[in-house]
Short mmCIF file of N, CA, C and O in Angstrom, two decimals:
data_model
loop_
_atom_site.label_atom_id
_atom_site.label_comp_id
_atom_site.label_asym_id
_atom_site.label_seq_id
_atom_site.Cartn_x
_atom_site.Cartn_y
_atom_site.Cartn_z
N UNK A 30 -14.72 31.58 -41.94
CA UNK A 30 -13.74 31.98 -41.80
C UNK A 30 -12.72 31.85 -43.28
O UNK A 30 -11.70 32.35 -43.00
N UNK A 31 -13.16 30.66 -44.03
CA UNK A 31 -12.49 30.45 -44.84
C UNK A 31 -12.44 31.70 -45.88
O UNK A 31 -11.38 32.09 -46.65
N UNK A 32 -13.49 32.37 -45.93
CA UNK A 32 -13.92 33.20 -47.13
C UNK A 32 -13.16 34.59 -46.99
O UNK A 32 -12.55 35.16 -47.34
N UNK A 33 -12.98 34.95 -45.26
CA UNK A 33 -12.44 35.90 -44.69
C UNK A 33 -10.89 35.69 -44.93
O UNK A 33 -10.26 36.55 -45.51
N UNK A 34 -10.62 34.59 -44.87
CA UNK A 34 -8.76 34.36 -45.24
C UNK A 34 -8.51 34.63 -46.79
O UNK A 34 -7.53 35.30 -47.06
N UNK A 35 -9.27 34.39 -47.46
CA UNK A 35 -9.14 34.67 -49.10
C UNK A 35 -9.39 36.05 -49.08
O UNK A 35 -8.39 36.61 -49.62
N UNK A 36 -10.05 37.06 -48.69
CA UNK A 36 -10.29 38.31 -48.88
C UNK A 36 -9.35 39.10 -48.12
O UNK A 36 -8.59 39.91 -48.62
N UNK A 37 -8.51 38.72 -47.21
CA UNK A 37 -7.33 38.94 -46.41
C UNK A 37 -5.78 38.81 -47.10
O UNK A 37 -5.16 39.57 -47.06
N UNK A 38 -5.64 37.53 -47.79
CA UNK A 38 -4.45 37.20 -48.10
C UNK A 38 -4.32 37.16 -49.85
O UNK A 38 -3.39 36.98 -50.33
N UNK A 39 -5.31 37.23 -50.49
CA UNK A 39 -5.67 37.22 -51.87
C UNK A 39 -6.30 36.21 -52.88
O UNK A 39 -7.57 35.85 -52.00
N UNK A 40 -6.34 35.81 -53.92
CA UNK A 40 -7.08 34.84 -54.78
C UNK A 40 -6.63 33.60 -54.67
O UNK A 40 -5.42 33.65 -54.35
N UNK A 41 -7.57 32.64 -54.87
CA UNK A 41 -6.76 31.25 -54.73
C UNK A 41 -7.99 30.33 -55.85
O UNK A 41 -9.00 30.84 -55.94
N UNK A 42 -7.67 29.58 -56.30
CA UNK A 42 -8.38 28.84 -57.21
C UNK A 42 -8.63 27.37 -56.60
O UNK A 42 -7.50 26.65 -56.10
N UNK A 43 -9.78 26.97 -56.68
CA UNK A 43 -10.21 25.79 -55.62
C UNK A 43 -10.58 24.93 -56.81
O UNK A 43 -11.44 25.13 -57.71
N UNK A 44 -10.08 23.72 -57.27
CA UNK A 44 -10.75 22.38 -58.04
C UNK A 44 -10.96 21.04 -57.18
O UNK A 44 -10.37 20.73 -55.92
N UNK A 45 -12.08 20.75 -57.58
CA UNK A 45 -12.41 19.46 -57.14
C UNK A 45 -12.42 18.23 -58.20
O UNK A 45 -12.57 18.10 -59.37
N UNK A 46 -11.84 16.97 -57.64
CA UNK A 46 -11.70 15.79 -58.39
C UNK A 46 -13.07 14.84 -58.20
O UNK A 46 -13.03 13.97 -57.64
N UNK A 47 -14.44 15.77 -58.36
CA UNK A 47 -15.57 14.87 -58.43
C UNK A 47 -16.45 15.57 -59.39
O UNK A 47 -16.37 16.45 -59.61
N UNK A 48 -17.48 14.86 -59.37
CA UNK A 48 -18.67 15.46 -60.23
C UNK A 48 -19.80 15.99 -59.68
O UNK A 48 -20.07 15.44 -58.67
N UNK A 49 -20.34 17.29 -59.97
CA UNK A 49 -21.25 17.68 -59.04
C UNK A 49 -22.70 17.03 -59.44
O UNK A 49 -23.60 17.78 -58.70
N UNK A 50 -22.72 16.16 -59.79
CA UNK A 50 -24.18 15.61 -60.13
C UNK A 50 -24.90 15.18 -58.81
O UNK A 50 -24.27 14.60 -57.92
N UNK A 51 -26.25 15.44 -58.88
CA UNK A 51 -27.40 14.85 -58.07
C UNK A 51 -28.28 14.19 -58.99
O UNK A 51 -28.97 15.05 -59.80
N UNK A 52 -28.62 12.73 -59.19
CA UNK A 52 -29.50 12.08 -59.95
C UNK A 52 -30.65 12.11 -59.29
O UNK A 52 -30.83 12.12 -58.08
N UNK A 53 -31.95 12.23 -60.29
CA UNK A 53 -33.31 11.94 -59.52
C UNK A 53 -33.32 10.96 -58.71
O UNK A 53 -32.70 9.58 -59.18
N UNK A 54 -34.35 10.78 -57.68
CA UNK A 54 -34.73 9.72 -56.80
C UNK A 54 -34.78 8.31 -57.80
O UNK A 54 -34.47 7.30 -57.74
N UNK A 55 -35.87 8.60 -58.73
CA UNK A 55 -36.14 7.51 -59.95
C UNK A 55 -35.50 7.94 -61.49
O UNK A 55 -35.48 9.32 -61.47
N UNK A 56 -34.85 7.16 -61.94
CA UNK A 56 -34.05 7.43 -63.32
C UNK A 56 -35.19 7.65 -64.08
O UNK A 56 -36.39 7.20 -64.10
N UNK A 57 -35.05 8.40 -65.33
CA UNK A 57 -35.96 8.76 -66.01
C UNK A 57 -36.04 7.90 -67.13
O UNK A 57 -34.52 7.87 -67.93
N UNK A 58 -36.65 6.86 -67.37
CA UNK A 58 -36.72 6.28 -68.52
C UNK A 58 -37.83 6.05 -69.63
O UNK A 58 -39.11 6.09 -68.87
N UNK A 59 -37.66 6.34 -70.77
CA UNK A 59 -39.04 6.62 -71.82
C UNK A 59 -38.79 5.39 -72.51
O UNK A 59 -37.69 5.11 -73.03
N UNK A 60 -39.95 4.82 -72.70
CA UNK A 60 -40.08 3.54 -73.53
C UNK A 60 -41.31 3.51 -74.47
O UNK A 60 -42.04 4.13 -74.36
N UNK A 61 -40.89 3.19 -75.54
CA UNK A 61 -41.73 3.09 -76.94
C UNK A 61 -41.32 2.07 -77.85
O UNK A 61 -40.37 1.31 -77.90
N UNK A 62 -42.52 1.70 -78.87
CA UNK A 62 -42.36 1.34 -79.82
C UNK A 62 -41.62 1.59 -80.80
O UNK A 62 -41.41 2.89 -81.21
N UNK A 63 -40.43 0.74 -81.75
CA UNK A 63 -39.93 1.27 -82.51
C UNK A 63 -40.51 1.77 -83.77
O UNK A 63 -41.88 1.33 -84.10
N UNK A 64 -40.23 2.97 -84.33
CA UNK A 64 -41.26 3.88 -85.35
C UNK A 64 -41.91 4.72 -84.70
O UNK A 64 -42.30 5.86 -85.20
N UNK A 65 -41.92 4.93 -83.42
CA UNK A 65 -42.65 5.79 -82.65
C UNK A 65 -41.58 6.88 -82.00
O UNK A 65 -40.78 6.39 -81.11
N UNK A 66 -41.46 8.28 -81.97
CA UNK A 66 -40.10 9.01 -81.36
C UNK A 66 -40.33 9.23 -80.08
O UNK A 66 -41.62 9.21 -79.73
N UNK A 67 -39.44 9.68 -79.67
CA UNK A 67 -39.47 9.77 -78.03
C UNK A 67 -39.02 11.24 -77.79
O UNK A 67 -37.46 11.44 -78.57
N UNK A 68 -39.54 12.03 -77.21
CA UNK A 68 -39.10 13.34 -77.26
C UNK A 68 -38.86 13.23 -75.43
O UNK A 68 -39.82 13.24 -74.55
N UNK A 69 -37.88 14.03 -74.98
CA UNK A 69 -37.27 13.90 -73.82
C UNK A 69 -37.80 15.34 -73.25
O UNK A 69 -37.59 16.21 -73.79
N UNK A 70 -38.70 15.28 -72.10
CA UNK A 70 -39.58 16.32 -71.59
C UNK A 70 -38.55 17.64 -70.84
O UNK A 70 -37.42 17.18 -70.60
N UNK A 71 -39.05 18.62 -70.80
CA UNK A 71 -38.60 19.81 -70.28
C UNK A 71 -38.90 19.76 -68.90
O UNK A 71 -40.02 19.32 -68.28
N UNK A 72 -37.77 19.96 -68.29
CA UNK A 72 -37.88 19.87 -66.68
C UNK A 72 -36.74 21.16 -66.20
O UNK A 72 -35.53 20.88 -66.67
N UNK A 73 -37.30 21.92 -65.41
CA UNK A 73 -36.26 22.99 -65.29
C UNK A 73 -35.32 22.45 -64.13
O UNK A 73 -35.61 21.83 -63.35
N UNK A 74 -34.04 23.29 -64.59
CA UNK A 74 -32.79 22.72 -63.63
C UNK A 74 -32.25 21.77 -64.04
O UNK A 74 -31.36 21.35 -63.06
N UNK A 75 -32.71 20.96 -64.68
CA UNK A 75 -31.78 19.35 -64.68
C UNK A 75 -30.95 19.62 -66.06
O UNK A 75 -31.49 20.52 -67.04
N UNK A 76 -29.90 18.93 -66.20
CA UNK A 76 -28.80 19.32 -67.04
C UNK A 76 -28.99 17.93 -68.04
O UNK A 76 -29.23 17.04 -67.88
N UNK A 77 -28.58 18.53 -69.29
CA UNK A 77 -28.69 17.19 -70.59
C UNK A 77 -27.41 16.43 -70.32
O UNK A 77 -26.69 16.58 -69.55
N UNK A 78 -27.58 15.17 -70.77
CA UNK A 78 -26.15 14.66 -70.84
C UNK A 78 -26.67 13.38 -71.77
O UNK A 78 -27.15 13.62 -72.86
N UNK A 79 -25.33 12.54 -71.86
CA UNK A 79 -25.42 11.29 -72.87
C UNK A 79 -26.14 10.55 -72.59
O UNK A 79 -26.05 9.27 -71.64
N UNK A 80 -27.25 9.94 -73.20
CA UNK A 80 -28.33 8.78 -72.87
C UNK A 80 -27.79 7.37 -73.03
O UNK A 80 -26.85 7.23 -73.88
N UNK A 81 -28.46 6.62 -72.50
CA UNK A 81 -28.15 4.81 -73.01
C UNK A 81 -29.37 4.70 -73.51
O UNK A 81 -30.58 4.89 -72.84
N UNK A 82 -29.56 4.06 -74.62
CA UNK A 82 -30.64 3.56 -75.47
C UNK A 82 -30.90 2.16 -75.15
O UNK A 82 -29.67 1.69 -75.78
N UNK A 83 -31.58 1.19 -74.83
CA UNK A 83 -31.72 0.06 -75.18
C UNK A 83 -32.87 -0.30 -75.91
O UNK A 83 -33.88 0.04 -75.88
N UNK A 84 -32.33 -1.50 -77.01
CA UNK A 84 -32.96 -1.64 -77.83
C UNK A 84 -33.64 -3.15 -77.40
O UNK A 84 -32.83 -3.89 -76.97
N UNK A 85 -34.89 -3.68 -77.65
CA UNK A 85 -35.42 -4.76 -76.82
C UNK A 85 -35.92 -5.77 -77.88
O UNK A 85 -36.60 -5.44 -78.69
N UNK A 86 -35.70 -6.91 -78.02
CA UNK A 86 -36.28 -7.97 -78.75
C UNK A 86 -36.08 -7.65 -80.32
O UNK A 86 -37.12 -8.14 -81.08
N UNK A 87 -34.61 -7.85 -80.78
CA UNK A 87 -34.62 -7.67 -82.04
C UNK A 87 -34.20 -9.01 -82.84
O UNK A 87 -33.30 -9.60 -82.38
N UNK A 88 -34.94 -9.41 -83.96
CA UNK A 88 -34.85 -10.54 -84.70
C UNK A 88 -33.71 -10.73 -85.50
O UNK A 88 -33.09 -9.46 -85.97
N UNK A 89 -33.08 -11.61 -85.94
CA UNK A 89 -32.17 -11.54 -86.83
C UNK A 89 -32.64 -11.06 -88.24
O UNK A 89 -33.86 -11.30 -88.44
N UNK A 90 -32.30 -10.47 -89.26
CA UNK A 90 -32.50 -9.93 -90.12
C UNK A 90 -33.21 -8.27 -90.17
O UNK A 90 -33.28 -7.22 -90.99
N UNK A 91 -33.03 -7.87 -88.64
CA UNK A 91 -33.67 -6.61 -88.58
C UNK A 91 -32.48 -5.48 -88.71
O UNK A 91 -31.29 -5.71 -88.39
N UNK A 92 -33.21 -4.70 -89.61
CA UNK A 92 -32.29 -3.38 -89.98
C UNK A 92 -32.88 -2.03 -89.95
O UNK A 92 -34.47 -2.12 -89.67
N UNK A 93 -32.43 -1.06 -89.54
CA UNK A 93 -32.83 0.53 -89.34
C UNK A 93 -32.44 1.74 -89.10
O UNK A 93 -30.82 1.55 -89.10
N UNK A 94 -33.04 2.65 -88.57
CA UNK A 94 -31.84 3.69 -88.15
C UNK A 94 -32.34 4.44 -86.75
O UNK A 94 -33.80 4.30 -86.43
N UNK A 95 -31.60 5.10 -86.17
CA UNK A 95 -31.80 5.63 -85.03
C UNK A 95 -31.39 7.20 -85.11
O UNK A 95 -30.17 7.16 -85.50
N UNK A 96 -32.11 8.23 -84.92
CA UNK A 96 -31.55 9.41 -85.13
C UNK A 96 -32.06 10.65 -84.20
O UNK A 96 -33.08 10.75 -83.58
N UNK A 97 -31.14 11.42 -83.85
CA UNK A 97 -31.44 12.98 -83.37
C UNK A 97 -31.03 13.87 -84.31
O UNK A 97 -30.97 13.76 -85.49
N UNK A 98 -31.16 14.95 -83.95
CA UNK A 98 -30.64 16.36 -84.77
C UNK A 98 -29.04 15.95 -85.51
O UNK A 98 -28.88 16.73 -86.37
N UNK A 99 -28.22 15.65 -84.40
CA UNK A 99 -26.88 15.41 -84.57
C UNK A 99 -26.23 14.43 -85.33
O UNK A 99 -25.21 14.29 -85.58
N UNK A 100 -26.82 13.11 -85.05
CA UNK A 100 -26.29 11.95 -85.19
C UNK A 100 -27.32 10.96 -85.82
O UNK A 100 -28.66 10.93 -85.29
N UNK A 101 -27.12 9.90 -86.69
CA UNK A 101 -27.66 9.04 -87.34
C UNK A 101 -27.20 7.75 -87.13
O UNK A 101 -26.10 7.45 -87.48
N UNK A 102 -27.63 6.82 -86.46
CA UNK A 102 -26.91 5.43 -86.18
C UNK A 102 -27.69 4.34 -87.21
O UNK A 102 -29.06 4.19 -87.15
N UNK A 103 -27.07 3.77 -87.92
CA UNK A 103 -27.62 2.94 -88.76
C UNK A 103 -27.58 1.29 -88.48
O UNK A 103 -26.29 1.02 -88.30
N UNK A 104 -28.33 0.80 -88.65
CA UNK A 104 -27.63 -0.87 -88.31
C UNK A 104 -28.48 -1.85 -89.56
O UNK A 104 -29.55 -1.60 -89.96
N UNK A 105 -27.30 -2.48 -89.99
CA UNK A 105 -27.84 -3.29 -91.19
C UNK A 105 -28.45 -4.71 -90.91
O UNK A 105 -28.48 -4.97 -89.60
N UNK A 106 -28.74 -5.51 -91.55
CA UNK A 106 -29.65 -6.73 -91.14
C UNK A 106 -28.95 -7.59 -89.98
O UNK A 106 -27.75 -7.99 -90.44
N UNK A 107 -29.18 -7.70 -89.01
CA UNK A 107 -28.68 -8.59 -87.91
C UNK A 107 -28.29 -9.83 -88.36
O UNK A 107 -29.33 -10.41 -88.86
N UNK A 108 -27.19 -10.21 -88.12
CA UNK A 108 -26.87 -11.69 -88.31
C UNK A 108 -27.65 -12.77 -87.48
O UNK A 108 -27.85 -13.88 -87.53
N UNK A 109 -27.60 -12.18 -85.86
CA UNK A 109 -28.57 -13.36 -85.34
C UNK A 109 -29.41 -11.99 -84.34
O UNK A 109 -29.35 -11.08 -84.36
N UNK A 110 -30.31 -12.85 -83.63
CA UNK A 110 -31.45 -11.98 -83.03
C UNK A 110 -30.75 -11.77 -81.78
O UNK A 110 -29.92 -12.42 -80.93
N UNK A 111 -30.97 -10.37 -81.13
CA UNK A 111 -30.57 -9.79 -79.80
C UNK A 111 -31.82 -9.58 -79.06
O UNK A 111 -32.70 -8.75 -79.52
N UNK A 112 -31.61 -10.36 -77.53
CA UNK A 112 -32.45 -9.71 -76.45
C UNK A 112 -32.66 -8.20 -76.29
O UNK A 112 -33.47 -7.53 -76.09
N UNK A 113 -31.06 -7.73 -76.06
CA UNK A 113 -31.10 -6.33 -75.75
C UNK A 113 -29.61 -6.02 -76.85
O UNK A 113 -28.76 -6.79 -76.61
N UNK A 114 -29.69 -4.70 -76.95
CA UNK A 114 -28.56 -4.01 -77.65
C UNK A 114 -28.79 -2.72 -76.91
O UNK A 114 -29.46 -1.90 -76.81
N UNK A 115 -27.43 -2.15 -76.41
CA UNK A 115 -27.21 -1.23 -75.44
C UNK A 115 -26.52 0.12 -76.45
O UNK A 115 -25.13 -0.53 -77.26
N UNK A 116 -26.95 0.77 -76.75
CA UNK A 116 -26.31 2.19 -77.50
C UNK A 116 -26.15 3.27 -76.03
O UNK A 116 -26.80 3.63 -75.95
N UNK A 117 -24.72 3.36 -76.10
CA UNK A 117 -24.38 4.33 -75.02
C UNK A 117 -23.56 5.55 -75.78
O UNK A 117 -22.72 5.62 -76.55
N UNK A 118 -24.32 6.64 -75.66
CA UNK A 118 -23.80 8.02 -76.06
C UNK A 118 -22.64 8.20 -75.79
O UNK A 118 -22.12 9.16 -76.12
N UNK A 119 -22.62 7.82 -74.34
CA UNK A 119 -21.11 8.56 -73.58
C UNK A 119 -19.75 7.95 -74.16
O UNK A 119 -18.95 8.66 -74.05
N UNK A 120 -19.91 6.31 -74.18
CA UNK A 120 -18.59 5.72 -74.62
C UNK A 120 -18.65 5.68 -76.07
O UNK A 120 -17.69 5.15 -76.77
N UNK A 121 -20.00 5.85 -76.92
CA UNK A 121 -19.70 5.63 -78.43
C UNK A 121 -19.98 4.11 -78.65
O UNK A 121 -19.29 3.85 -79.76
N UNK A 122 -20.39 3.32 -77.83
CA UNK A 122 -20.47 1.96 -78.32
C UNK A 122 -21.70 1.25 -78.43
O UNK A 122 -22.75 1.86 -77.97
N UNK A 123 -22.22 0.03 -79.37
CA UNK A 123 -22.90 -0.51 -79.54
C UNK A 123 -22.64 -2.48 -78.63
O UNK A 123 -21.82 -3.01 -79.30
N UNK A 124 -23.38 -2.25 -77.75
CA UNK A 124 -23.09 -3.64 -77.03
C UNK A 124 -24.09 -4.58 -77.09
O UNK A 124 -25.22 -4.05 -76.51
N UNK A 125 -24.29 -5.82 -77.09
CA UNK A 125 -25.17 -6.50 -76.83
C UNK A 125 -25.57 -7.05 -75.29
O UNK A 125 -24.64 -6.77 -74.48
N UNK A 126 -26.25 -7.80 -75.13
CA UNK A 126 -26.69 -8.19 -73.74
C UNK A 126 -25.38 -9.12 -73.25
O UNK A 126 -25.35 -9.33 -71.74
N UNK A 127 -24.55 -9.77 -73.99
CA UNK A 127 -23.41 -10.56 -73.57
C UNK A 127 -22.15 -10.03 -73.54
O UNK A 127 -21.24 -10.51 -73.35
N UNK A 128 -22.33 -8.41 -73.68
CA UNK A 128 -21.11 -7.84 -73.50
C UNK A 128 -20.14 -7.59 -74.81
O UNK A 128 -18.96 -7.12 -74.98
N UNK A 129 -20.79 -8.09 -75.66
CA UNK A 129 -19.90 -7.95 -77.11
C UNK A 129 -20.42 -7.13 -78.10
O UNK A 129 -21.61 -6.39 -77.91
N UNK A 130 -19.66 -6.42 -78.76
CA UNK A 130 -19.96 -5.45 -79.83
C UNK A 130 -20.61 -5.82 -80.75
O UNK A 130 -20.37 -6.80 -81.50
N UNK A 131 -21.40 -5.17 -81.12
CA UNK A 131 -22.52 -5.50 -82.47
C UNK A 131 -22.08 -4.88 -83.57
O UNK A 131 -22.33 -3.57 -83.88
N UNK A 132 -21.48 -5.49 -84.55
CA UNK A 132 -20.44 -5.09 -85.67
C UNK A 132 -21.61 -4.57 -86.72
O UNK A 132 -21.10 -3.68 -87.56
N UNK A 133 -22.95 -4.71 -86.67
CA UNK A 133 -23.77 -4.18 -87.72
C UNK A 133 -24.27 -2.80 -87.05
O UNK A 133 -24.92 -2.07 -88.36
N UNK A 134 -23.89 -2.20 -86.40
CA UNK A 134 -24.09 -0.88 -86.09
C UNK A 134 -23.14 0.10 -86.60
O UNK A 134 -21.84 -0.12 -86.30
N UNK A 135 -23.38 1.28 -86.84
CA UNK A 135 -22.61 2.34 -87.43
C UNK A 135 -23.08 3.74 -86.83
O UNK A 135 -24.34 3.96 -86.98
N UNK A 136 -22.48 4.86 -86.72
CA UNK A 136 -23.06 6.12 -86.66
C UNK A 136 -22.24 6.85 -87.37
O UNK A 136 -21.13 6.86 -87.64
N UNK A 137 -23.00 8.07 -87.95
CA UNK A 137 -22.48 9.31 -88.73
C UNK A 137 -23.13 10.39 -88.12
O UNK A 137 -24.16 10.35 -87.55
N UNK A 138 -22.09 11.33 -87.74
CA UNK A 138 -22.73 12.77 -86.97
C UNK A 138 -21.96 12.83 -85.98
O UNK A 138 -20.52 12.21 -85.73
N UNK A 139 -22.74 13.77 -84.87
CA UNK A 139 -21.93 13.69 -83.77
C UNK A 139 -22.68 13.55 -82.39
O UNK A 139 -23.89 13.67 -82.53
N UNK A 140 -21.91 12.63 -81.54
CA UNK A 140 -22.41 12.16 -80.08
C UNK A 140 -22.55 13.19 -79.42
O UNK A 140 -21.64 14.08 -79.07
N UNK A 141 -24.07 13.85 -79.12
CA UNK A 141 -24.31 15.16 -78.24
C UNK A 141 -25.08 14.87 -77.21
O UNK A 141 -25.87 13.73 -76.97
N UNK A 142 -24.99 15.67 -76.17
CA UNK A 142 -25.69 15.55 -75.16
C UNK A 142 -27.10 15.69 -75.43
O UNK A 142 -27.34 16.98 -76.18
N UNK A 143 -27.97 15.09 -74.74
CA UNK A 143 -29.59 15.49 -75.04
C UNK A 143 -30.29 15.68 -73.89
O UNK A 143 -29.92 15.47 -72.67
N UNK A 144 -31.33 16.64 -73.89
CA UNK A 144 -31.63 17.25 -72.85
C UNK A 144 -33.53 17.86 -73.07
O UNK A 144 -34.07 17.20 -73.83
N UNK A 145 -33.98 18.89 -72.45
CA UNK A 145 -35.13 19.43 -72.69
C UNK A 145 -35.70 19.79 -74.31
O UNK A 145 -35.24 20.38 -75.17
N UNK A 146 -36.50 18.78 -74.73
CA UNK A 146 -37.27 19.09 -75.78
C UNK A 146 -36.48 18.05 -76.96
O UNK A 146 -37.07 18.30 -78.38
N UNK A 147 -35.44 17.35 -76.80
CA UNK A 147 -34.84 16.80 -78.02
C UNK A 147 -35.47 15.66 -78.42
O UNK A 147 -35.79 14.87 -77.28
N UNK A 148 -35.48 14.90 -79.39
CA UNK A 148 -36.36 14.06 -80.03
C UNK A 148 -35.30 12.89 -80.50
O UNK A 148 -34.67 13.51 -81.28
N UNK A 149 -35.84 11.86 -80.43
CA UNK A 149 -35.12 10.53 -80.79
C UNK A 149 -36.14 9.70 -81.63
O UNK A 149 -37.14 9.55 -81.29
N UNK A 150 -35.85 9.52 -83.06
CA UNK A 150 -36.51 8.91 -84.03
C UNK A 150 -36.15 7.61 -84.43
O UNK A 150 -34.64 7.73 -84.30
N UNK A 151 -37.06 6.80 -84.71
CA UNK A 151 -36.21 5.60 -85.01
C UNK A 151 -37.06 5.11 -86.15
O UNK A 151 -38.30 5.57 -86.36
N UNK A 152 -36.41 4.18 -86.82
CA UNK A 152 -37.21 3.52 -88.34
C UNK A 152 -36.92 2.19 -88.59
O UNK A 152 -35.56 1.83 -88.50
N UNK A 153 -37.47 1.16 -88.89
CA UNK A 153 -37.04 0.12 -89.26
C UNK A 153 -37.12 0.15 -90.78
O UNK A 153 -38.18 0.10 -91.13
N UNK A 154 -36.24 -0.74 -91.45
CA UNK A 154 -36.30 -0.62 -92.71
C UNK A 154 -36.32 -2.16 -93.20
O UNK A 154 -36.65 -2.25 -94.59
N UNK A 155 -36.67 -3.25 -92.11
CA UNK A 155 -37.33 -4.32 -92.37
C UNK A 155 -38.52 -4.44 -91.63
O UNK A 155 -38.69 -4.10 -90.67
N UNK A 156 -39.47 -5.12 -92.45
CA UNK A 156 -40.60 -5.23 -91.60
C UNK A 156 -40.58 -6.67 -90.74
O UNK A 156 -40.07 -7.75 -91.22
N UNK A 157 -40.20 -6.54 -89.35
CA UNK A 157 -40.46 -7.61 -88.38
C UNK A 157 -41.69 -7.44 -87.53
O UNK A 157 -42.18 -6.73 -87.05
N UNK A 158 -42.21 -8.78 -87.21
CA UNK A 158 -43.27 -8.58 -85.98
C UNK A 158 -42.95 -9.64 -85.08
O UNK A 158 -42.04 -10.78 -85.24
N UNK A 159 -42.85 -9.31 -83.64
CA UNK A 159 -43.74 -8.17 -83.33
C UNK A 159 -42.57 -7.04 -83.13
O UNK A 159 -41.37 -7.16 -83.52
N UNK A 160 -43.12 -5.72 -83.29
CA UNK A 160 -42.32 -4.74 -83.58
C UNK A 160 -41.50 -4.62 -82.22
O UNK A 160 -42.06 -4.57 -81.12
N UNK A 161 -40.38 -4.16 -82.44
CA UNK A 161 -39.42 -4.44 -81.22
C UNK A 161 -39.60 -2.92 -80.38
O UNK A 161 -40.15 -1.92 -80.89
N UNK A 162 -39.17 -2.90 -79.31
CA UNK A 162 -39.14 -1.68 -78.44
C UNK A 162 -37.84 -0.95 -77.92
O UNK A 162 -37.09 -1.71 -78.48
N UNK A 163 -37.75 -0.04 -77.71
CA UNK A 163 -36.56 0.60 -77.33
C UNK A 163 -36.97 1.55 -76.23
O UNK A 163 -37.85 2.07 -75.93
N UNK A 164 -35.90 1.94 -74.99
CA UNK A 164 -36.14 2.52 -73.96
C UNK A 164 -34.98 3.41 -74.01
O UNK A 164 -33.54 3.30 -74.43
N UNK A 165 -34.82 4.77 -73.28
CA UNK A 165 -34.02 6.00 -73.39
C UNK A 165 -33.69 5.92 -71.92
O UNK A 165 -34.74 6.38 -71.37
N UNK A 166 -32.74 5.81 -71.08
CA UNK A 166 -32.40 6.41 -70.21
C UNK A 166 -31.68 7.53 -70.26
O UNK A 166 -30.68 7.63 -70.81
N UNK A 167 -32.42 8.67 -69.71
CA UNK A 167 -31.90 9.97 -70.13
C UNK A 167 -30.59 10.01 -69.48
O UNK A 167 -29.62 11.05 -69.99
N UNK A 168 -30.21 9.81 -68.12
CA UNK A 168 -29.25 10.15 -67.52
C UNK A 168 -28.94 11.38 -67.04
O UNK A 168 -27.75 12.04 -66.73
N UNK A 169 -30.01 12.28 -67.13
CA UNK A 169 -29.97 13.77 -66.82
C UNK A 169 -29.82 13.82 -65.43
O UNK A 169 -30.28 12.93 -64.35
N UNK A 170 -29.32 15.02 -64.76
CA UNK A 170 -29.00 15.14 -63.53
C UNK A 170 -28.78 16.71 -62.94
O UNK A 170 -29.26 17.14 -63.78
N UNK A 171 -29.15 16.81 -61.66
CA UNK A 171 -29.13 18.28 -60.80
C UNK A 171 -27.77 18.43 -60.87
O UNK A 171 -26.94 17.75 -60.34
N UNK A 172 -27.62 19.76 -60.33
CA UNK A 172 -26.36 20.36 -59.97
C UNK A 172 -26.72 20.77 -58.22
O UNK A 172 -27.68 20.93 -58.03
#
């Protein structure tokens, strides 16, 4: 009956104050050692999004880069060790596990959504052992 009313009386614009996202039942998390690239797999019907990258087990003095086609994130020798560092593509922030900004990180380029087939590459410019790991929460969603 709603559609018939529109056809009878004219046109209307309907806007929603919500997001249409439907997230996968299990979150997409891709984990690898630093130095090994991660490619986000192709999945039909899933939308690209701004990922959350979590760096794990970084010792003081660790330095390196993280990059995609559009952005390069550089970090200089960390002043202190960090058990976790969160790189949020949505908010453009670098936060440690205590909620503090990690000042050794900087970004050049454009923060873009990542999706089917995009690759994240990592490189350590200082040699540390054990080699730290990183996880990519893709945050992709369906309509």
